[in-house]
Amino acid sequence: MSVQTLVDQAIIPSSPFDTEGFNQAVMSTYARFPLALERGNGARVWDTQGREYLDFVAGIATCTLGHAHPAMVEAVTRQIQKLHHVSNLYYIPEQGDLAKWLIEHSCADRVFFCNSGAEANEAAIKLARKYAHTVQQIEKPIILTAQASFHGRTLATVTATGQPKYQRNFEPLMPCFHYVPYNDLNAVEVAISELDEGDYRVSAILLEPLQGEGGVRPGDIAYFRKLREICDEIGILLIFDEVQVGMGRSGHLWGYEHLGVEPDIFTSAKGLGGGIPIGAMMCKSSCDVFQPGEHASTFGGNPFACGVALAVCQTLERENILQNVRDRGEQLRDGLRAIASKYPNQITDVRGWGLIDGLELSADIPTTAADVVKAAIDEGLLLVPAGPKVVRFVPPLIVTEADINTALQAVDKAMATVTK
């Protein structure tokens, strides 16, 4: 069967989706919206009934180049026909090429590849703990993280996540994590002082440059620069979770570029592969203390994932997509602020970087972010909540000026619906 035949068949809407059969077969770990999506192109997707939607979710900040981008189609086709998976027991040229690109375009000296953001953050936590024992000489290392953060769903990363709702019923959690308010320098200084007792010492600080799940809250520049000074003064590692904000979504390739500081360790996933599962933990050579056998991944860094991810990276650079992110992000925020001015009692803030933006609803009204998302779906726009009161906008980075205008019209109509 030819590729064109497959494409032609994919455009034909399927029969009604069997929701009941799906729910019987798949574990109910998600509260799904009543949509079954089956194809996409650019910033648009279609459901099984053939209805079109403007996709401002992008797989939750993952589909960097949108859907069915020619560069990804070509890379997927080329790599799957060549070599898709081998063990890390051997050298993998595609892995080396991707690592070199990431190093050349960041402050990192070394890269470890895995399959997801949670795995990348897990690797960062393990690296920080080994560094604490072997370099910092800390018997019981403590990692500071922020309240309202999100770092993943593994036991260690959900412990690092400063949101009790994600931790409930998974106790006992991993030891030696401590939470402080985000953007609160005094809280960090107090924690470092008070937690230094006996064999316990703070060894690392793990933060998102911009909190995504925590409500699209950008980091304060002065706060992060002072943190870097503190870490340098007392020998604490500074770790950035760039899983959601990295790979160009902020308007810079990395979120730390907004803050004017370099982390010792940082992580990436989501947008790195444009929708193909891949994660990366990157670090300065000074804290690269892993030895063979101490950390690994069967699928991490295989030829397929790395070949496609490199194509995504090169396309970002070649097509100057970061400029589009900055331009379209400014357009989106300006439009959302105009909408907010029409609903001063319902909308309290518009904030974000590049194409990760949040519309915050008033705590004094019953309307939730999910209500707005549902109303937007009826208008042909897909959005995603970031907590109970923040609507998140994370479209593909190739979104156009016309797409933004269409989305803003849909948001205006959705707000009119939910505020009746």
GROMACS .gro file of C-alpha atoms in nm:
model
  420
    1MET     CA    1   0.000   0.000   0.000
    2SER     CA    2   0.143   0.339  -0.101
    3VAL     CA    3   0.199   0.631   0.133
    4GLN     CA    4  -0.053   0.838  -0.067
    5THR     CA    5  -0.317   0.567  -0.025
    6LEU     CA    6  -0.263   0.571   0.350
    7VAL     CA    7  -0.295   0.951   0.355
    8ASP     CA    8  -0.613   0.940   0.146
    9GLN     CA    9  -0.767   0.681   0.377
   10ALA     CA   10  -0.676   0.884   0.685
   11ILE     CA   11  -0.878   1.180   0.557
   12ILE     CA   12  -1.201   0.976   0.545
   13PRO     CA   13  -1.388   1.016   0.877
   14SER     CA   14  -1.429   0.693   1.072
   15SER     CA   15  -1.753   0.552   1.209
   16PRO     CA   16  -1.870   0.685   1.550
   17PHE     CA   17  -1.606   0.624   1.816
   18ASP     CA   18  -1.676   0.346   2.066
   19THR     CA   19  -1.635   0.541   2.389
   20GLU     CA   20  -1.785   0.265   2.603
   21GLY     CA   21  -1.550   0.002   2.464
   22PHE     CA   22  -1.253   0.235   2.516
   23ASN     CA   23  -1.345   0.297   2.879
   24GLN     CA   24  -1.382  -0.075   2.944
   25ALA     CA   25  -1.037  -0.150   2.803
   26VAL     CA   26  -0.827   0.150   2.912
   27MET     CA   27  -0.757   0.242   3.275
   28SER     CA   28  -0.933   0.560   3.383
   29THR     CA   29  -0.626   0.765   3.471
   30TYR     CA   30  -0.753   1.064   3.272
   31ALA     CA   31  -1.074   1.268   3.290
   32ARG     CA   32  -1.111   1.288   2.914
   33PHE     CA   33  -1.304   1.546   2.717
   34PRO     CA   34  -1.560   1.383   2.483
   35LEU     CA   35  -1.341   1.399   2.173
   36ALA     CA   36  -1.171   1.130   1.967
   37LEU     CA   37  -0.904   1.284   1.743
   38GLU     CA   38  -0.774   1.090   1.446
   39ARG     CA   39  -0.567   1.320   1.224
   40GLY     CA   40  -0.398   1.657   1.211
   41ASN     CA   41  -0.223   1.903   0.984
   42GLY     CA   42  -0.032   2.209   1.098
   43ALA     CA   43  -0.216   2.366   1.390
   44ARG     CA   44  -0.541   2.184   1.317
   45VAL     CA   45  -0.683   1.843   1.409
   46TRP     CA   46  -0.996   1.652   1.311
   47ASP     CA   47  -1.209   1.418   1.518
   48THR     CA   48  -1.354   1.085   1.410
   49GLN     CA   49  -1.666   1.264   1.283
   50GLY     CA   50  -1.464   1.492   1.060
   51ARG     CA   51  -1.505   1.809   1.268
   52GLU     CA   52  -1.208   2.048   1.257
   53TYR     CA   53  -1.046   2.209   1.562
   54LEU     CA   54  -0.770   2.464   1.607
   55ASP     CA   55  -0.522   2.289   1.835
   56PHE     CA   56  -0.387   2.516   2.110
   57VAL     CA   57  -0.294   2.218   2.325
   58ALA     CA   58  -0.037   2.061   2.090
   59GLY     CA   59  -0.021   1.742   2.294
   60ILE     CA   60   0.032   1.966   2.601
   61ALA     CA   61   0.319   2.179   2.468
   62THR     CA   62   0.467   1.887   2.274
   63CYS     CA   63   0.389   1.914   1.901
   64THR     CA   64   0.653   2.177   1.832
   65LEU     CA   65   0.608   2.176   1.455
   66GLY     CA   66   0.238   2.100   1.466
   67HIS     CA   67   0.093   1.794   1.298
   68ALA     CA   68   0.227   1.617   0.988
   69HIS     CA   69   0.508   1.868   0.936
   70PRO     CA   70   0.704   1.773   0.621
   71ALA     CA   71   1.038   1.774   0.807
   72MET     CA   72   0.907   1.525   1.062
   73VAL     CA   73   0.735   1.309   0.802
   74GLU     CA   74   1.059   1.290   0.606
   75ALA     CA   75   1.270   1.219   0.917
   76VAL     CA   76   1.032   0.950   1.044
   77THR     CA   77   1.020   0.781   0.704
   78ARG     CA   78   1.396   0.795   0.648
   79GLN     CA   79   1.488   0.669   0.993
   80ILE     CA   80   1.234   0.387   1.018
   81GLN     CA   81   1.359   0.254   0.684
   82LYS     CA   82   1.719   0.272   0.804
   83LEU     CA   83   1.742   0.167   1.170
   84HIS     CA   84   1.490   0.234   1.443
   85HIS     CA   85   1.626   0.075   1.762
   86VAL     CA   86   1.948  -0.074   1.895
   87SER     CA   87   2.088  -0.104   2.245
   88ASN     CA   88   2.300   0.162   2.412
   89LEU     CA   89   2.562  -0.111   2.438
   90TYR     CA   90   2.674   0.026   2.100
   91TYR     CA   91   2.750   0.373   1.967
   92ILE     CA   92   2.445   0.534   1.806
   93PRO     CA   93   2.544   0.804   1.553
   94GLU     CA   94   2.203   0.978   1.563
   95GLN     CA   95   2.229   1.005   1.941
   96GLY     CA   96   2.571   1.165   1.914
   97ASP     CA   97   2.451   1.412   1.650
   98LEU     CA   98   2.155   1.519   1.862
   99ALA     CA   99   2.369   1.552   2.175
  100LYS     CA  100   2.618   1.770   1.986
  101TRP     CA  101   2.337   1.996   1.861
  102LEU     CA  102   2.198   2.038   2.212
  103ILE     CA  103   2.541   2.114   2.356
  104GLU     CA  104   2.617   2.367   2.082
  105HIS     CA  105   2.285   2.542   2.150
  106SER     CA  106   2.289   2.545   2.530
  107CYS     CA  107   2.512   2.573   2.835
  108ALA     CA  108   2.536   2.193   2.868
  109ASP     CA  109   2.849   1.981   2.827
  110ARG     CA  110   2.694   1.632   2.855
  111VAL     CA  111   2.359   1.473   2.765
  112PHE     CA  112   2.174   1.163   2.887
  113PHE     CA  113   1.874   1.050   2.678
  114CYS     CA  114   1.558   0.885   2.805
  115ASN     CA  115   1.192   0.875   2.699
  116SER     CA  116   0.995   1.141   2.889
  117GLY     CA  117   1.007   1.445   3.111
  118ALA     CA  118   0.953   1.243   3.426
  119GLU     CA  119   1.246   1.018   3.334
  120ALA     CA  120   1.465   1.319   3.258
  121ASN     CA  121   1.384   1.471   3.597
  122GLU     CA  122   1.437   1.134   3.765
  123ALA     CA  123   1.783   1.122   3.606
  124ALA     CA  124   1.854   1.475   3.732
  125ILE     CA  125   1.751   1.377   4.085
  126LYS     CA  126   1.974   1.068   4.078
  127LEU     CA  127   2.267   1.268   3.942
  128ALA     CA  128   2.218   1.532   4.213
  129ARG     CA  129   2.211   1.266   4.485
  130LYS     CA  130   2.527   1.098   4.362
  131TYR     CA  131   2.697   1.437   4.336
  132ALA     CA  132   2.589   1.511   4.693
  133HIS     CA  133   2.745   1.189   4.824
  134THR     CA  134   3.064   1.190   4.617
  135VAL     CA  135   3.147   1.561   4.576
  136GLN     CA  136   2.956   1.761   4.836
  137GLN     CA  137   3.013   1.494   5.101
  138ILE     CA  138   2.653   1.512   5.223
  139GLU     CA  139   2.523   1.202   5.400
  140LYS     CA  140   2.152   1.289   5.366
  141PRO     CA  141   2.106   1.537   5.078
  142ILE     CA  142   1.789   1.747   5.060
  143ILE     CA  143   1.652   1.888   4.734
  144LEU     CA  144   1.445   2.206   4.751
  145THR     CA  145   1.154   2.236   4.508
  146ALA     CA  146   0.872   2.488   4.475
  147GLN     CA  147   0.514   2.477   4.586
  148ALA     CA  148   0.274   2.447   4.289
  149SER     CA  149   0.551   2.285   4.082
  150PHE     CA  150   0.514   1.982   3.858
  151HIS     CA  151   0.802   1.747   3.780
  152GLY     CA  152   0.645   1.415   3.679
  153ARG     CA  153   0.455   1.105   3.787
  154THR     CA  154   0.726   0.863   3.899
  155LEU     CA  155   0.755   0.822   4.275
  156ALA     CA  156   1.059   1.051   4.299
  157THR     CA  157   0.928   1.317   4.061
  158VAL     CA  158   0.579   1.322   4.212
  159THR     CA  159   0.750   1.371   4.549
  160ALA     CA  160   0.948   1.659   4.398
  161THR     CA  161   0.618   1.802   4.273
  162GLY     CA  162   0.494   2.057   4.524
  163GLN     CA  163   0.124   1.977   4.485
  164PRO     CA  164  -0.036   1.741   4.742
  165LYS     CA  165  -0.319   1.648   4.505
  166TYR     CA  166  -0.073   1.455   4.288
  167GLN     CA  167   0.081   1.278   4.590
  168ARG     CA  168  -0.235   1.166   4.769
  169ASN     CA  169  -0.255   0.787   4.825
  170PHE     CA  170   0.098   0.728   4.701
  171GLU     CA  171   0.262   0.757   5.041
  172PRO     CA  172   0.518   0.695   5.173
  173LEU     CA  173   0.687   0.942   4.944
  174MET     CA  174   1.059   0.966   4.876
  175PRO     CA  175   1.254   1.127   5.161
  176CYS     CA  176   1.461   1.446   5.155
  177PHE     CA  177   1.248   1.684   4.949
  178HIS     CA  178   1.139   2.018   5.091
  179TYR     CA  179   0.901   2.273   4.936
  180VAL     CA  180   0.925   2.652   4.936
  181PRO     CA  181   0.703   2.919   4.776
  182TYR     CA  182   0.796   3.000   4.416
  183ASN     CA  183   0.976   3.331   4.357
  184ASP     CA  184   1.030   3.373   4.734
  185LEU     CA  185   1.400   3.424   4.803
  186ASN     CA  186   1.363   3.459   5.179
  187ALA     CA  187   1.192   3.118   5.197
  188VAL     CA  188   1.488   2.957   5.020
  189GLU     CA  189   1.741   3.122   5.250
  190VAL     CA  190   1.546   3.017   5.560
  191ALA     CA  191   1.514   2.659   5.434
  192ILE     CA  192   1.886   2.628   5.362
  193SER     CA  193   1.963   2.755   5.710
  194GLU     CA  194   1.707   2.552   5.903
  195LEU     CA  195   1.747   2.222   5.716
  196ASP     CA  196   2.123   2.211   5.772
  197GLU     CA  197   2.122   1.983   6.075
  198GLY     CA  198   2.334   1.679   6.154
  199ASP     CA  199   2.380   1.465   5.843
  200TYR     CA  200   2.112   1.663   5.654
  201ARG     CA  201   2.204   1.946   5.416
  202VAL     CA  202   2.045   2.110   5.116
  203SER     CA  203   2.235   1.983   4.814
  204ALA     CA  204   2.029   2.110   4.519
  205ILE     CA  205   1.741   2.336   4.417
  206LEU     CA  206   1.505   2.208   4.145
  207LEU     CA  207   1.279   2.466   3.980
  208GLU     CA  208   1.087   2.539   3.661
  209PRO     CA  209   1.191   2.868   3.495
  210LEU     CA  210   0.817   2.914   3.442
  211GLN     CA  211   0.565   2.700   3.628
  212GLY     CA  212   0.335   2.534   3.373
  213GLU     CA  213   0.095   2.306   3.559
  214GLY     CA  214   0.118   2.546   3.852
  215GLY     CA  215  -0.070   2.817   3.662
  216VAL     CA  216   0.168   2.951   3.394
  217ARG     CA  217   0.371   3.156   3.643
  218PRO     CA  218   0.699   3.302   3.507
  219GLY     CA  219   1.007   3.304   3.725
  220ASP     CA  220   1.123   3.637   3.864
  221ILE     CA  221   1.457   3.742   3.713
  222ALA     CA  222   1.599   3.895   4.032
  223TYR     CA  223   1.497   3.584   4.230
  224PHE     CA  224   1.669   3.341   3.996
  225ARG     CA  225   1.985   3.549   3.965
  226LYS     CA  226   2.017   3.566   4.343
  227LEU     CA  227   1.959   3.190   4.363
  228ARG     CA  228   2.249   3.138   4.125
  229GLU     CA  229   2.470   3.350   4.351
  230ILE     CA  230   2.364   3.153   4.659
  231CYS     CA  231   2.425   2.820   4.489
  232ASP     CA  232   2.771   2.931   4.379
  233GLU     CA  233   2.861   3.064   4.724
  234ILE     CA  234   2.776   2.748   4.918
  235GLY     CA  235   2.817   2.480   4.651
  236ILE     CA  236   2.453   2.388   4.584
  237LEU     CA  237   2.343   2.255   4.245
  238LEU     CA  238   2.084   2.459   4.054
  239ILE     CA  239   1.858   2.234   3.845
  240PHE     CA  240   1.600   2.359   3.594
  241ASP     CA  241   1.304   2.157   3.474
  242GLU     CA  242   1.269   2.278   3.113
  243VAL     CA  243   1.037   1.995   3.009
  244GLN     CA  244   0.748   2.226   2.922
  245VAL     CA  245   0.909   2.566   2.872
  246GLY     CA  246   1.217   2.453   2.678
  247MET     CA  247   1.276   2.382   2.309
  248GLY     CA  248   1.165   2.724   2.193
  249ARG     CA  249   0.826   2.750   2.360
  250SER     CA  250   0.927   3.054   2.565
  251GLY     CA  251   1.052   3.246   2.261
  252HIS     CA  252   1.410   3.148   2.344
  253LEU     CA  253   1.538   2.795   2.296
  254TRP     CA  254   1.562   2.757   2.675
  255GLY     CA  255   1.367   2.919   2.955
  256TYR     CA  256   1.683   2.996   3.149
  257GLU     CA  257   1.775   3.247   2.879
  258HIS     CA  258   1.485   3.465   2.999
  259LEU     CA  259   1.635   3.468   3.347
  260GLY     CA  260   1.997   3.544   3.261
  261VAL     CA  261   2.136   3.250   3.460
  262GLU     CA  262   2.273   2.909   3.367
  263PRO     CA  263   2.173   2.595   3.558
  264ASP     CA  264   2.414   2.317   3.648
  265ILE     CA  265   2.164   2.056   3.532
  266PHE     CA  266   1.850   2.094   3.321
  267THR     CA  267   1.596   1.867   3.156
  268SER     CA  268   1.401   1.860   2.833
  269ALA     CA  269   1.131   1.640   2.678
  270LYS     CA  270   0.787   1.724   2.531
  271GLY     CA  271   0.880   1.958   2.243
  272LEU     CA  272   1.224   1.802   2.192
  273GLY     CA  273   1.086   1.528   1.970
  274GLY     CA  274   0.788   1.722   1.839
  275GLY     CA  275   0.558   1.444   1.959
  276ILE     CA  276   0.794   1.148   1.928
  277PRO     CA  277   0.874   1.031   2.286
  278ILE     CA  278   1.219   1.144   2.396
  279GLY     CA  279   1.366   1.310   2.703
  280ALA     CA  280   1.708   1.450   2.787
  281MET     CA  281   1.894   1.535   3.105
  282MET     CA  282   2.179   1.778   3.039
  283CYS     CA  283   2.452   1.900   3.272
  284LYS     CA  284   2.778   2.087   3.304
  285SER     CA  285   3.086   1.865   3.297
  286SER     CA  286   3.161   1.965   3.657
  287CYS     CA  287   2.866   1.760   3.784
  288ASP     CA  288   2.881   1.469   3.537
  289VAL     CA  289   2.950   1.200   3.798
  290PHE     CA  290   2.762   0.903   3.649
  291GLN     CA  291   2.967   0.593   3.573
  292PRO     CA  292   2.874   0.297   3.347
  293GLY     CA  293   2.591   0.093   3.498
  294GLU     CA  294   2.467   0.364   3.736
  295HIS     CA  295   2.185   0.486   3.515
  296ALA     CA  296   2.039   0.360   3.188
  297SER     CA  297   1.740   0.339   2.956
  298THR     CA  298   1.650   0.064   2.710
  299PHE     CA  299   1.474   0.293   2.464
  300GLY     CA  300   1.646   0.619   2.555
  301GLY     CA  301   1.845   0.775   2.271
  302ASN     CA  302   1.758   0.516   2.009
  303PRO     CA  303   1.817   0.601   1.642
  304PHE     CA  304   1.451   0.664   1.565
  305ALA     CA  305   1.378   0.910   1.846
  306CYS     CA  306   1.709   1.092   1.805
  307GLY     CA  307   1.685   1.112   1.427
  308VAL     CA  308   1.341   1.273   1.444
  309ALA     CA  309   1.434   1.502   1.735
  310LEU     CA  310   1.737   1.629   1.545
  311ALA     CA  311   1.512   1.712   1.250
  312VAL     CA  312   1.286   1.910   1.486
  313CYS     CA  313   1.585   2.099   1.629
  314GLN     CA  314   1.728   2.179   1.287
  315THR     CA  315   1.389   2.294   1.157
  316LEU     CA  316   1.348   2.531   1.453
  317GLU     CA  317   1.681   2.684   1.363
  318ARG     CA  318   1.654   2.676   0.983
  319GLU     CA  319   1.304   2.829   0.965
  320ASN     CA  320   1.367   3.090   1.239
  321ILE     CA  321   1.065   2.961   1.428
  322LEU     CA  322   1.172   3.129   1.752
  323GLN     CA  323   1.092   3.466   1.598
  324ASN     CA  324   0.747   3.339   1.512
  325VAL     CA  325   0.705   3.226   1.874
  326ARG     CA  326   0.790   3.575   2.001
  327ASP     CA  327   0.566   3.752   1.747
  328ARG     CA  328   0.268   3.521   1.785
  329GLY     CA  329   0.305   3.513   2.163
  330GLU     CA  330   0.287   3.891   2.181
  331GLN     CA  331  -0.015   3.889   1.951
  332LEU     CA  332  -0.187   3.625   2.165
  333ARG     CA  333  -0.126   3.806   2.494
  334ASP     CA  334  -0.241   4.140   2.348
  335GLY     CA  335  -0.560   3.973   2.227
  336LEU     CA  336  -0.623   3.798   2.557
  337ARG     CA  337  -0.574   4.126   2.746
  338ALA     CA  338  -0.833   4.287   2.520
  339ILE     CA  339  -1.074   4.005   2.605
  340ALA     CA  340  -0.989   4.040   2.974
  341SER     CA  341  -1.084   4.408   2.961
  342LYS     CA  342  -1.435   4.300   2.854
  343TYR     CA  343  -1.465   4.069   3.155
  344PRO     CA  344  -1.295   4.255   3.443
  345ASN     CA  345  -1.491   4.065   3.707
  346GLN     CA  346  -1.416   3.725   3.556
  347ILE     CA  347  -1.054   3.750   3.432
  348THR     CA  348  -0.781   3.865   3.671
  349ASP     CA  349  -0.458   3.817   3.475
  350VAL     CA  350  -0.294   3.728   3.143
  351ARG     CA  351   0.068   3.613   3.164
  352GLY     CA  352   0.331   3.396   3.001
  353TRP     CA  353   0.633   3.378   2.775
  354GLY     CA  354   0.628   3.316   2.403
  355LEU     CA  355   0.365   3.052   2.329
  356ILE     CA  356   0.302   2.931   2.682
  357ASP     CA  357   0.039   3.168   2.816
  358GLY     CA  358  -0.228   3.165   3.083
  359LEU     CA  359  -0.564   3.333   3.129
  360GLU     CA  360  -0.646   3.344   3.502
  361LEU     CA  361  -1.007   3.348   3.618
  362SER     CA  362  -1.123   3.521   3.932
  363ALA     CA  363  -1.140   3.312   4.249
  364ASP     CA  364  -1.469   3.490   4.327
  365ILE     CA  365  -1.667   3.332   4.044
  366PRO     CA  366  -1.779   2.969   4.011
  367THR     CA  367  -1.648   2.938   3.654
  368THR     CA  368  -1.346   2.708   3.627
  369ALA     CA  369  -1.076   2.671   3.363
  370ALA     CA  370  -1.239   2.343   3.260
  371ASP     CA  371  -1.565   2.529   3.195
  372VAL     CA  372  -1.387   2.766   2.957
  373VAL     CA  373  -1.208   2.475   2.788
  374LYS     CA  374  -1.541   2.295   2.729
  375ALA     CA  375  -1.699   2.611   2.588
  376ALA     CA  376  -1.398   2.663   2.361
  377ILE     CA  377  -1.432   2.309   2.226
  378ASP     CA  378  -1.783   2.399   2.112
  379GLU     CA  379  -1.625   2.691   1.924
  380GLY     CA  380  -1.371   2.465   1.753
  381LEU     CA  381  -1.072   2.552   1.975
  382LEU     CA  382  -0.876   2.310   2.194
  383LEU     CA  383  -0.728   2.450   2.517
  384VAL     CA  384  -0.601   2.294   2.840
  385PRO     CA  385  -0.640   2.392   3.207
  386ALA     CA  386  -0.336   2.471   3.423
  387GLY     CA  387  -0.499   2.423   3.760
  388PRO     CA  388  -0.862   2.501   3.848
  389LYS     CA  389  -0.855   2.870   3.753
  390VAL     CA  390  -0.602   2.912   3.471
  391VAL     CA  391  -0.665   2.838   3.103
  392ARG     CA  392  -0.340   2.746   2.927
  393PHE     CA  393  -0.253   2.830   2.565
  394VAL     CA  394   0.028   2.616   2.418
  395PRO     CA  395  -0.021   2.599   2.039
  396PRO     CA  396   0.233   2.455   1.796
  397LEU     CA  397   0.525   2.690   1.746
  398ILE     CA  398   0.439   2.720   1.375
  399VAL     CA  399   0.100   2.878   1.452
  400THR     CA  400   0.012   3.166   1.219
  401GLU     CA  401  -0.121   3.518   1.269
  402ALA     CA  402  -0.455   3.407   1.125
  403ASP     CA  403  -0.465   3.110   1.363
  404ILE     CA  404  -0.416   3.340   1.662
  405ASN     CA  405  -0.698   3.567   1.545
  406THR     CA  406  -0.929   3.269   1.500
  407ALA     CA  407  -0.841   3.140   1.847
  408LEU     CA  408  -0.906   3.479   2.007
  409GLN     CA  409  -1.250   3.497   1.847
  410ALA     CA  410  -1.327   3.151   1.986
  411VAL     CA  411  -1.207   3.249   2.336
  412ASP     CA  412  -1.424   3.562   2.328
  413LYS     CA  413  -1.728   3.353   2.238
  414ALA     CA  414  -1.643   3.092   2.503
  415MET     CA  415  -1.617   3.361   2.772
  416ALA     CA  416  -1.952   3.501   2.663
  417THR     CA  417  -2.103   3.155   2.703
  418VAL     CA  418  -1.961   3.077   3.048
  419THR     CA  419  -2.045   3.422   3.189
  420LYS     CA  420  -2.412   3.421   3.091
   0.00000   0.00000   0.00000
